[in-house]
XYZ file of N, CA and C in Angstrom:
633
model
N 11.215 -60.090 -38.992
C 10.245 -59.004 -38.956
C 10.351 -58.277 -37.619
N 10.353 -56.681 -37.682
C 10.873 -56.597 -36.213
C 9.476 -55.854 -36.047
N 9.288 -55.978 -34.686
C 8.078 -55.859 -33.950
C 7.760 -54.687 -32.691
N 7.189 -53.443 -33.137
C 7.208 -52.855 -32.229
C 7.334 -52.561 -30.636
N 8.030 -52.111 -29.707
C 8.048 -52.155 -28.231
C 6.700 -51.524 -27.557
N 6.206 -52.047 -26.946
C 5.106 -51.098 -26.157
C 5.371 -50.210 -25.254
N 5.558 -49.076 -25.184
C 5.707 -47.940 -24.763
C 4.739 -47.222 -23.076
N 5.713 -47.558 -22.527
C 5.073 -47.308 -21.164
C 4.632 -46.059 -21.054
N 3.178 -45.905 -20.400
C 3.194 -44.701 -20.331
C 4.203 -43.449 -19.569
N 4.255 -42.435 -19.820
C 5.163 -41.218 -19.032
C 4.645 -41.202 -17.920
N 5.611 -41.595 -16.850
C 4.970 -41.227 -15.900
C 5.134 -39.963 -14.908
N 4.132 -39.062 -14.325
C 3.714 -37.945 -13.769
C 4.838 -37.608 -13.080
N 5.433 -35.958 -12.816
C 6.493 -35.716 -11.831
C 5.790 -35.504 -10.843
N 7.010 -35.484 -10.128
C 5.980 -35.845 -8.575
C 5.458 -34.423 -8.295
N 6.268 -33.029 -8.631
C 5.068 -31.997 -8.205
C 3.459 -31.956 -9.069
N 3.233 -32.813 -10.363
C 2.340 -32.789 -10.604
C 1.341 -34.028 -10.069
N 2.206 -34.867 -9.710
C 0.988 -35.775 -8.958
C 0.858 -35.094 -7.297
N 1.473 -34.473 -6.612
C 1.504 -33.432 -5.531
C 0.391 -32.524 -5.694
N 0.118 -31.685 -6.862
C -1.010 -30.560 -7.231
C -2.162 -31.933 -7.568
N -2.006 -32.512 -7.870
C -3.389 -33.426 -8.462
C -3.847 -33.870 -7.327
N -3.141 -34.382 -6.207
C -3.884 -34.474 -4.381
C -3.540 -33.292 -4.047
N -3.441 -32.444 -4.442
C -3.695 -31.294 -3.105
C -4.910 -30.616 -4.018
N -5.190 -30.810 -5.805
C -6.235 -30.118 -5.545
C -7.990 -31.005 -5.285
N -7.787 -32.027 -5.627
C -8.816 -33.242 -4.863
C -9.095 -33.172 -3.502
N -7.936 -33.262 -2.700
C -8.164 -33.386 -1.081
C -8.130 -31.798 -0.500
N -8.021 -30.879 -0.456
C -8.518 -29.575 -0.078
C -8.941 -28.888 -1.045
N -9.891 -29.241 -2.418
C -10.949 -28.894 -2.563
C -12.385 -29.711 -1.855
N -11.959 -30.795 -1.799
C -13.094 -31.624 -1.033
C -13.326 -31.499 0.141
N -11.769 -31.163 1.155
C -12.073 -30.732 2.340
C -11.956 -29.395 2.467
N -10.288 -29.154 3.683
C -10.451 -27.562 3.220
C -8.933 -27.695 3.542
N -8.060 -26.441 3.280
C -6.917 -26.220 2.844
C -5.985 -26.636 4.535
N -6.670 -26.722 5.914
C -6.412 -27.032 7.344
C -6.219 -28.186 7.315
N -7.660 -28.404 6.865
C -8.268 -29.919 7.994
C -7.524 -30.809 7.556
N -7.031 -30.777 5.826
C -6.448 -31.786 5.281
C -5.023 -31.625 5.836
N -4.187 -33.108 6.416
C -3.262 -33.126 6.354
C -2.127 -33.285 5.267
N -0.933 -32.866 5.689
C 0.247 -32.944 3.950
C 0.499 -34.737 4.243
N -0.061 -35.838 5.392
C 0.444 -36.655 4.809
C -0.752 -37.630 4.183
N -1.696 -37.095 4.063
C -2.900 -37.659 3.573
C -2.807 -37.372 2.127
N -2.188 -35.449 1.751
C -1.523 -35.413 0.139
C -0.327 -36.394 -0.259
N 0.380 -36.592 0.569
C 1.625 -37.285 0.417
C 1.507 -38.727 -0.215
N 0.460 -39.190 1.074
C -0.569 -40.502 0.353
C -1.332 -40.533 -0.592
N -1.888 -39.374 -1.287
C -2.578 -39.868 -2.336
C -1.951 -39.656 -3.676
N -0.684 -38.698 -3.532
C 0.215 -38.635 -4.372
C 1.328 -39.633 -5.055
N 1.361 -40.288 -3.666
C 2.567 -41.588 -3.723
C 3.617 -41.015 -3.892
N 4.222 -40.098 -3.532
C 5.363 -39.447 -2.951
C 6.375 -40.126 -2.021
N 7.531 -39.442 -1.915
C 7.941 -39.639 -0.568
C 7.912 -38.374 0.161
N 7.945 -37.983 1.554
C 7.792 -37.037 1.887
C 8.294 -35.802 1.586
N 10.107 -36.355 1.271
C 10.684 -35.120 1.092
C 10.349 -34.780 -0.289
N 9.796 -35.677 -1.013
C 9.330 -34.291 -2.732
C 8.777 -33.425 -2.360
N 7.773 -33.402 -1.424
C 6.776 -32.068 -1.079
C 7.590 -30.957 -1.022
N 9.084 -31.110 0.050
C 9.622 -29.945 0.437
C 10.852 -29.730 -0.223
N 11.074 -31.059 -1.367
C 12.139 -30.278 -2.108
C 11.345 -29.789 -3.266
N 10.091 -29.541 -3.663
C 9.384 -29.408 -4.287
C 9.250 -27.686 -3.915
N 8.419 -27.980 -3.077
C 7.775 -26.711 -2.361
C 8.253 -26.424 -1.430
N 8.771 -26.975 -0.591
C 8.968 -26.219 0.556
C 8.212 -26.304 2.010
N 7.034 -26.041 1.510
C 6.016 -26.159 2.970
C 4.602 -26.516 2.429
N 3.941 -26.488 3.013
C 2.928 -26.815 2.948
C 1.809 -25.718 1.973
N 2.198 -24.429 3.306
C 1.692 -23.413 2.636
C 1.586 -22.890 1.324
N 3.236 -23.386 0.610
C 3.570 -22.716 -0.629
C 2.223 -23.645 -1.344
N 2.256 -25.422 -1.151
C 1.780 -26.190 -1.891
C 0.516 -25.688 -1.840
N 0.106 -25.380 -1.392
C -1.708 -24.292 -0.820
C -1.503 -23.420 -2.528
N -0.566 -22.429 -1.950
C -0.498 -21.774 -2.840
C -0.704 -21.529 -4.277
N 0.264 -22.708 -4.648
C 0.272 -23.527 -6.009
C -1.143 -24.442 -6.568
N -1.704 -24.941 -5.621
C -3.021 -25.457 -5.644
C -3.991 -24.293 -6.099
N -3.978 -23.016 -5.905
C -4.833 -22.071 -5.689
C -4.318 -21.478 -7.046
N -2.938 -21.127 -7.068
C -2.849 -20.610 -8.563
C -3.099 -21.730 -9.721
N -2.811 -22.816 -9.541
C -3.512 -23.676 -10.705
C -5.227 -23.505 -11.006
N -5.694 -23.652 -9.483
C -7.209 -23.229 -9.660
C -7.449 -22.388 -10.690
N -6.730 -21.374 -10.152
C -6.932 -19.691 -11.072
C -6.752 -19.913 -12.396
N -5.482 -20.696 -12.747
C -5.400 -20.952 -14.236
C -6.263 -21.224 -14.943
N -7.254 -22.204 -14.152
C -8.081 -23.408 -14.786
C -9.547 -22.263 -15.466
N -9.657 -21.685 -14.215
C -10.702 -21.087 -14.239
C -10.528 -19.941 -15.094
N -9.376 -19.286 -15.232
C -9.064 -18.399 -16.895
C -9.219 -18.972 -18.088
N -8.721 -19.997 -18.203
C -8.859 -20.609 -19.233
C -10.262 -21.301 -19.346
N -11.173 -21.292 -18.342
C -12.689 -21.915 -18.387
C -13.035 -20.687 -19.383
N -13.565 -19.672 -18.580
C -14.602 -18.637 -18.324
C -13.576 -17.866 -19.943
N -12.284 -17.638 -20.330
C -11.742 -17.438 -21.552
C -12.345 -17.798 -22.785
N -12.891 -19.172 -22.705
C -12.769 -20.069 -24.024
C -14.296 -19.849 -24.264
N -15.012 -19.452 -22.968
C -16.441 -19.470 -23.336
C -16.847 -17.921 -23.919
N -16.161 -17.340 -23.373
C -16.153 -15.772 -23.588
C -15.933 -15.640 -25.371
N -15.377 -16.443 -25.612
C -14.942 -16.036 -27.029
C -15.846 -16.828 -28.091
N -16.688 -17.035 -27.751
C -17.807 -17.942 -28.163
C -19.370 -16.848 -27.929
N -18.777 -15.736 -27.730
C -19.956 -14.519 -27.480
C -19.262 -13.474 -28.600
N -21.285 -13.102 -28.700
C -20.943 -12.482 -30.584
C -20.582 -10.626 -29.945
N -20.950 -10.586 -28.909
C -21.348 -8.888 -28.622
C -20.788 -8.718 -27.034
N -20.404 -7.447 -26.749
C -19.936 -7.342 -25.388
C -20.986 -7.560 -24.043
N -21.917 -7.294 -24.563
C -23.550 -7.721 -23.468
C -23.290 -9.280 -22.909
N -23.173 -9.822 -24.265
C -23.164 -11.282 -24.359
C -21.581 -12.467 -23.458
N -20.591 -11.387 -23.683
C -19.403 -11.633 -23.475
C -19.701 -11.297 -21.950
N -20.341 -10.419 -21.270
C -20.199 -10.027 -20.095
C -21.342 -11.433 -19.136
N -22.285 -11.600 -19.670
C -23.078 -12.175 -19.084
C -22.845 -13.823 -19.232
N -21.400 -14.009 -20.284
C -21.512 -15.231 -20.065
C -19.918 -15.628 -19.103
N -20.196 -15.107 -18.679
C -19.115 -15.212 -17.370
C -19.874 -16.383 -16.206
N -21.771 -15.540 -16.435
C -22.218 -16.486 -15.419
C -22.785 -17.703 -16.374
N -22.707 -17.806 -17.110
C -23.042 -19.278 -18.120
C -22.207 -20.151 -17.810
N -20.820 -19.679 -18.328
C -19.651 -20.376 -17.581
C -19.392 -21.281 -16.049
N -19.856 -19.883 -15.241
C -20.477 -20.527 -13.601
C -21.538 -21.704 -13.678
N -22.272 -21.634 -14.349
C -23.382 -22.117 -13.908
C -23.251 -23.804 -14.910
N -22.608 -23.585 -16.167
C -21.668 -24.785 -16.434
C -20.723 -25.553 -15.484
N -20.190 -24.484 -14.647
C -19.244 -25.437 -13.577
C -20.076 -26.220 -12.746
N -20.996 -24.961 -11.756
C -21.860 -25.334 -10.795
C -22.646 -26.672 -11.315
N -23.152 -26.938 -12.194
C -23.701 -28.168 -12.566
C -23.223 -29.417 -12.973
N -21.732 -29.440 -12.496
C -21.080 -30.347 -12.497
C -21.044 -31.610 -11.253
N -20.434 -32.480 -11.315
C -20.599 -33.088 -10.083
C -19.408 -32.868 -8.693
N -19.471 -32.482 -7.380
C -18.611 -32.233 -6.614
C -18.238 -30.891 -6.380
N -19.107 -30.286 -7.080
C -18.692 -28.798 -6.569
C -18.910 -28.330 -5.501
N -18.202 -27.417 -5.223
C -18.265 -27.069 -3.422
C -18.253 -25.582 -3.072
N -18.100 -25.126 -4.217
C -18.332 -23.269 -3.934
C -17.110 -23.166 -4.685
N -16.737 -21.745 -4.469
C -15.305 -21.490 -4.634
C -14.557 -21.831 -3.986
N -13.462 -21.970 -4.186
C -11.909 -22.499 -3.685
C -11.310 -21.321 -3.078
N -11.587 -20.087 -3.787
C -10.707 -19.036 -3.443
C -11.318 -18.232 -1.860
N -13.150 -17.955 -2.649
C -13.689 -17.714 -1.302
C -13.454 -18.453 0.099
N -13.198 -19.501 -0.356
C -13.330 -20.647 0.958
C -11.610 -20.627 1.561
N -10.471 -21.091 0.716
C -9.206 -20.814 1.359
C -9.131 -19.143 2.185
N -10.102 -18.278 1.413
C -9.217 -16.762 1.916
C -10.066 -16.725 3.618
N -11.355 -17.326 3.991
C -11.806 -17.519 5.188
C -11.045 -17.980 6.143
N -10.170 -19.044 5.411
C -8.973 -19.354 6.260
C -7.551 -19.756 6.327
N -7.266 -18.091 5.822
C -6.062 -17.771 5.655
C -6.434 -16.255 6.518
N -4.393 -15.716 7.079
C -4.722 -15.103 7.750
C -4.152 -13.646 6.728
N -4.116 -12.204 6.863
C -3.706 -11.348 5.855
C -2.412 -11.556 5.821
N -1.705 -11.419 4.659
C -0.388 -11.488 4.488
C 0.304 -12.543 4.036
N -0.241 -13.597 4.320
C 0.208 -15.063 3.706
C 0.147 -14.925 2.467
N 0.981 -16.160 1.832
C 0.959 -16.242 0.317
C -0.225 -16.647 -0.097
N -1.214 -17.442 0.538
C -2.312 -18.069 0.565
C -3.525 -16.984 0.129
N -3.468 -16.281 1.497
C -4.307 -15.082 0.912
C -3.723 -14.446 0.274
N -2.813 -14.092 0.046
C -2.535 -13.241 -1.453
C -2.892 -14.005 -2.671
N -2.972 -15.027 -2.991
C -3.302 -15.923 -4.367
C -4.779 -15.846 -4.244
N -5.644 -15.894 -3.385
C -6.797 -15.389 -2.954
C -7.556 -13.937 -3.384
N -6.207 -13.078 -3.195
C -6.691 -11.662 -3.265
C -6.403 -11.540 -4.801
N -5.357 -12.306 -5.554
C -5.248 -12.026 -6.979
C -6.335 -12.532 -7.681
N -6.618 -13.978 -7.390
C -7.799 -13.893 -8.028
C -9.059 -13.441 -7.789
N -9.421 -12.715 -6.714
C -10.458 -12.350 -7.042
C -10.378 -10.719 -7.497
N -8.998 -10.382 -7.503
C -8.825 -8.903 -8.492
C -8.964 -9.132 -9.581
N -8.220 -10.601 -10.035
C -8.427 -10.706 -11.503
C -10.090 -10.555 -12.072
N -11.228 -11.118 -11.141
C -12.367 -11.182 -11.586
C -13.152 -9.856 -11.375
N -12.423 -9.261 -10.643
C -12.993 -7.471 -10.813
C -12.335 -6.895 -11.864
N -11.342 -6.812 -12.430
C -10.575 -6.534 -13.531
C -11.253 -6.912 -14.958
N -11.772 -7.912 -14.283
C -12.545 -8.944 -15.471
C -13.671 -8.426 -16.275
N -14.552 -8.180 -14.673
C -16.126 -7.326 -14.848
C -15.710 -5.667 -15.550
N -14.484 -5.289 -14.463
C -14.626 -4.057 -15.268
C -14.632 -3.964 -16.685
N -13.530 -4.568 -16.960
C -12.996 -4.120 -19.147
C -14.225 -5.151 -19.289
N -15.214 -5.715 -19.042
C -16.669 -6.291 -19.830
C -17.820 -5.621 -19.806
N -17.718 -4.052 -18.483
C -18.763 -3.629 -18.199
C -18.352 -2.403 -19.282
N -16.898 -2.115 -19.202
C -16.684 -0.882 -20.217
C -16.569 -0.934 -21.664
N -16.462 -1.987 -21.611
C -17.038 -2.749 -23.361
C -18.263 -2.490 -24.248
N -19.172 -2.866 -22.512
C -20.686 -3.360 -22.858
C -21.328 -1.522 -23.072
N -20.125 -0.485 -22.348
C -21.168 0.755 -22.615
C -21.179 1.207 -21.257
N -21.409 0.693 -20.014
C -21.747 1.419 -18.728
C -21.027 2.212 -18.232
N -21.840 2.831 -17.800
C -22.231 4.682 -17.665
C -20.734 4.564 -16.407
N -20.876 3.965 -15.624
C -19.807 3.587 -14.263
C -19.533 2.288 -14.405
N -18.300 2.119 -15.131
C -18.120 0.728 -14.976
C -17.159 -0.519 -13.823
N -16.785 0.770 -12.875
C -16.081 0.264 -11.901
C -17.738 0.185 -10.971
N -18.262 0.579 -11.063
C -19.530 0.598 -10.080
C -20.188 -1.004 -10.595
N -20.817 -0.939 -11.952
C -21.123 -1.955 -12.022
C -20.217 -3.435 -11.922
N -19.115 -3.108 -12.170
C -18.203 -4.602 -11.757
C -18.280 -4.783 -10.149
N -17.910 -4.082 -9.085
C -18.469 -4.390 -8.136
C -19.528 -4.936 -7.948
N -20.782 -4.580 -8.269
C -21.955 -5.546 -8.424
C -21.786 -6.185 -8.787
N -21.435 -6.676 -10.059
C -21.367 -8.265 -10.478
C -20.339 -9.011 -9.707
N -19.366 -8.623 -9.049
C -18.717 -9.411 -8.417
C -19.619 -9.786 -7.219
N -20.499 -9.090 -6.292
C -21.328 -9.372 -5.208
C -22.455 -10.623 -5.750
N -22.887 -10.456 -6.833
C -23.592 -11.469 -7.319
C -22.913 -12.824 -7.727
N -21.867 -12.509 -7.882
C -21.165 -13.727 -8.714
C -20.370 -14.430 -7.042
N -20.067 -13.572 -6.347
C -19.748 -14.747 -4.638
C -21.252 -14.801 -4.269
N -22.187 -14.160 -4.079
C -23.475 -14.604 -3.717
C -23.800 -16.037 -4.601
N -23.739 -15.943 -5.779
C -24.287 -17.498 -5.915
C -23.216 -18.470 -5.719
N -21.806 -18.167 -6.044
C -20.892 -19.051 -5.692
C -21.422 -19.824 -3.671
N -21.657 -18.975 -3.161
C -22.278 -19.408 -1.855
C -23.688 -20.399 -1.590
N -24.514 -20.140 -2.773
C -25.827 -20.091 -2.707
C -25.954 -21.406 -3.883
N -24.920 -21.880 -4.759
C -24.012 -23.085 -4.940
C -23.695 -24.355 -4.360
N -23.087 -23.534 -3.658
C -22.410 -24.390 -2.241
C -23.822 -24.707 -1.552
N -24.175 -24.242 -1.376
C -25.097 -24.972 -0.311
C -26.197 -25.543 -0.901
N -26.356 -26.097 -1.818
C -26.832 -26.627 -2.844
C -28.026 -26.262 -3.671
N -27.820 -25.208 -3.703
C -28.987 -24.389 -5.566
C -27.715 -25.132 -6.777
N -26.897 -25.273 -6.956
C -26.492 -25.659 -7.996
C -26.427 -24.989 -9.353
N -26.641 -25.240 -10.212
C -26.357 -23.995 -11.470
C -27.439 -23.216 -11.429
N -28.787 -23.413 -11.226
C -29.801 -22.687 -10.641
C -29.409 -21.226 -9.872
N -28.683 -21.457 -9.342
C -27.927 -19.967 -8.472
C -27.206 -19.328 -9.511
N -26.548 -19.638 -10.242
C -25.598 -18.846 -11.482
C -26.726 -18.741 -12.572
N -27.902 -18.772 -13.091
C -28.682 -18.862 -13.516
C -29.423 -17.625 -13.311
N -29.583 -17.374 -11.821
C -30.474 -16.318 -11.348
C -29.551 -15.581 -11.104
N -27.747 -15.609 -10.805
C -26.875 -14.122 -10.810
C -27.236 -14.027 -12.379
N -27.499 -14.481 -13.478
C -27.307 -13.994 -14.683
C -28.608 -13.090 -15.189
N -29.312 -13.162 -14.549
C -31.255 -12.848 -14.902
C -31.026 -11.634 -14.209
N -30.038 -11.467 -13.312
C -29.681 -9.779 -12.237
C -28.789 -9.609 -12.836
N -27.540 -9.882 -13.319
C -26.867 -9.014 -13.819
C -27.537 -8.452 -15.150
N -27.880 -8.871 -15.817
C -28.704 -8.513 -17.310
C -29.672 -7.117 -16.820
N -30.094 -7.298 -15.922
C -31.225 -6.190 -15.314
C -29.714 -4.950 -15.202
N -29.053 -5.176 -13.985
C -27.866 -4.339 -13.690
C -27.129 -3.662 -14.859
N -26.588 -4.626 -15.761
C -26.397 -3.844 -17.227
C -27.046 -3.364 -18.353
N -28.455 -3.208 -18.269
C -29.347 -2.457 -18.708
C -29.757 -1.418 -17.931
N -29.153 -1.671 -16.847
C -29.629 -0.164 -16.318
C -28.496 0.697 -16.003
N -27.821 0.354 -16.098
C -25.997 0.987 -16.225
C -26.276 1.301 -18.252
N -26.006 0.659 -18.404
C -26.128 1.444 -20.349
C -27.261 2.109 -20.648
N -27.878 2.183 -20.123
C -29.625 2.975 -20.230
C -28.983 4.397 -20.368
N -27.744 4.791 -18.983
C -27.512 6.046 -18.970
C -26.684 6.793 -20.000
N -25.893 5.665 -20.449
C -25.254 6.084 -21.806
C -25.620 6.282 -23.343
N -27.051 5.695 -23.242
C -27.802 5.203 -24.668
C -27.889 6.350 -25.235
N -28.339 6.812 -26.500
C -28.470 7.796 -27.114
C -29.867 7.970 -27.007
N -30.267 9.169 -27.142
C -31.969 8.796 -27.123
C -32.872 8.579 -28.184
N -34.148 7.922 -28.231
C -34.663 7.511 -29.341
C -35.568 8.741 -29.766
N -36.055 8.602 -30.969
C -36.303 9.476 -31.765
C -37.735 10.379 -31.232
N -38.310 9.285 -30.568
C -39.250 10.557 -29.769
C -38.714 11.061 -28.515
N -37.639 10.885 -28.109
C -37.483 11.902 -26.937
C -36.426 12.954 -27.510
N -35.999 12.713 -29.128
C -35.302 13.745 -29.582
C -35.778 14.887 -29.848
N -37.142 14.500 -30.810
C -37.746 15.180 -31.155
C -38.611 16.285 -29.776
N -39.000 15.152 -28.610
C -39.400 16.422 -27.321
C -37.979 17.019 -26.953
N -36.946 17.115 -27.335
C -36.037 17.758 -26.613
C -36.418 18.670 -27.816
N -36.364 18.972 -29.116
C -36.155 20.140 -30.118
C -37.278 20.807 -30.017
N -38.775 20.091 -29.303
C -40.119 21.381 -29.154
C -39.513 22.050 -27.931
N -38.834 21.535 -26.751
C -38.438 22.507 -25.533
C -37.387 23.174 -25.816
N -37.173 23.150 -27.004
C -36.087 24.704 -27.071
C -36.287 25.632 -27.391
């Protein structure tokens, strides 16, 4: 009777056990303070995978930051599509937040916090500056969906609200802060589509006695 082999698990390449400590240990600390051989150590690496991997340190920053970004497209994506109407689709951007924020270990954003210390021009801050274009890009095609009158105006606002509680997060309001960006943006996009609305039937009717 022949008897099945037990099957070891696959085990991890080393740039993915590399991104799995770099995004644990400089999200917990910060992208400086942490040293590459404290990633190196929690990776179980040898040194040189890092740099036949990556290269430097910086790039591995990098890569840490665009995985972030991934994660967080594919968060704030899956919830989005779970909204029946563009109002709904726009405002649950901060549902999404405020699902993260109420998780355990959160620490603000990743992106806000690396681009504080990074200097202009690095790859660092540039993965920094993409994602947070991507999330103005984001607000816009949700604000021009939803109807608003200026919708590059109102995505700016929601982006000011959406790093305001990411901050206000961090320092521990917790989903409570994405909670209350969502109770202001709702105000903000009712008063941005207000200007586009059609008017209701008694202010039609006073527009046809003033003619």
């Amino acid at each position: 009777m022949e008897t099945k082999q037990a099957v070891a698990p696959e085990r991890r390449s080393a740039r993915d056990r590399l991104l799995a400590a770099a995004d644990e240990l400089f999200y917990e600390g910060s992208i400086h303070t942490v040293g590459i051989e404290r990633v190196i150590e929690r990776a179980g690496v040898a040194k040189a995978s890092l740099y036949d991997t990556f290269g430097s340190k910086e790039e591995l920053i990098r890569a840490y930051l665009e995985a972030r970004q991934a994660a967080r497209k594919a968060r704030i994506t899956a919830r989005l599509a779970t909204c029946a109407t563009p109002r709904d689709r726009l405002l649950g951007v901060f549902d999404a937040m405020e699902e993260l924020m109420s998780t355990p270990g959160y620490r603000g954003c990743a992106f806000n916090r690396a681009a504080a210390e990074s200097k202009p021009g690095t790859p660092v801050k540039g993965a920094c500056d993409d994602a947070r274009n991507w999330m103005r890009d984001l607000f816009t095609g949700l604000a021009r969906d939803a109807g608003a009158a200026d919708a590059d105006h109102l995505a700016s606002q929601l982006v000011l609200l959406y790093d305001g509680a990411s901050v206000s997060g961090q320092m521990g309001a917790g989903g409570s802060a994405a909670a209350a960006a969502r109770e202001m943006a709702a105000l903000l996009l009712d008063a941005a589509t207000a200007k586009t609305s059609p008017p209701g039937p008694g202010r039609a009717k006073a527009a046809l006695r003033s003619r």
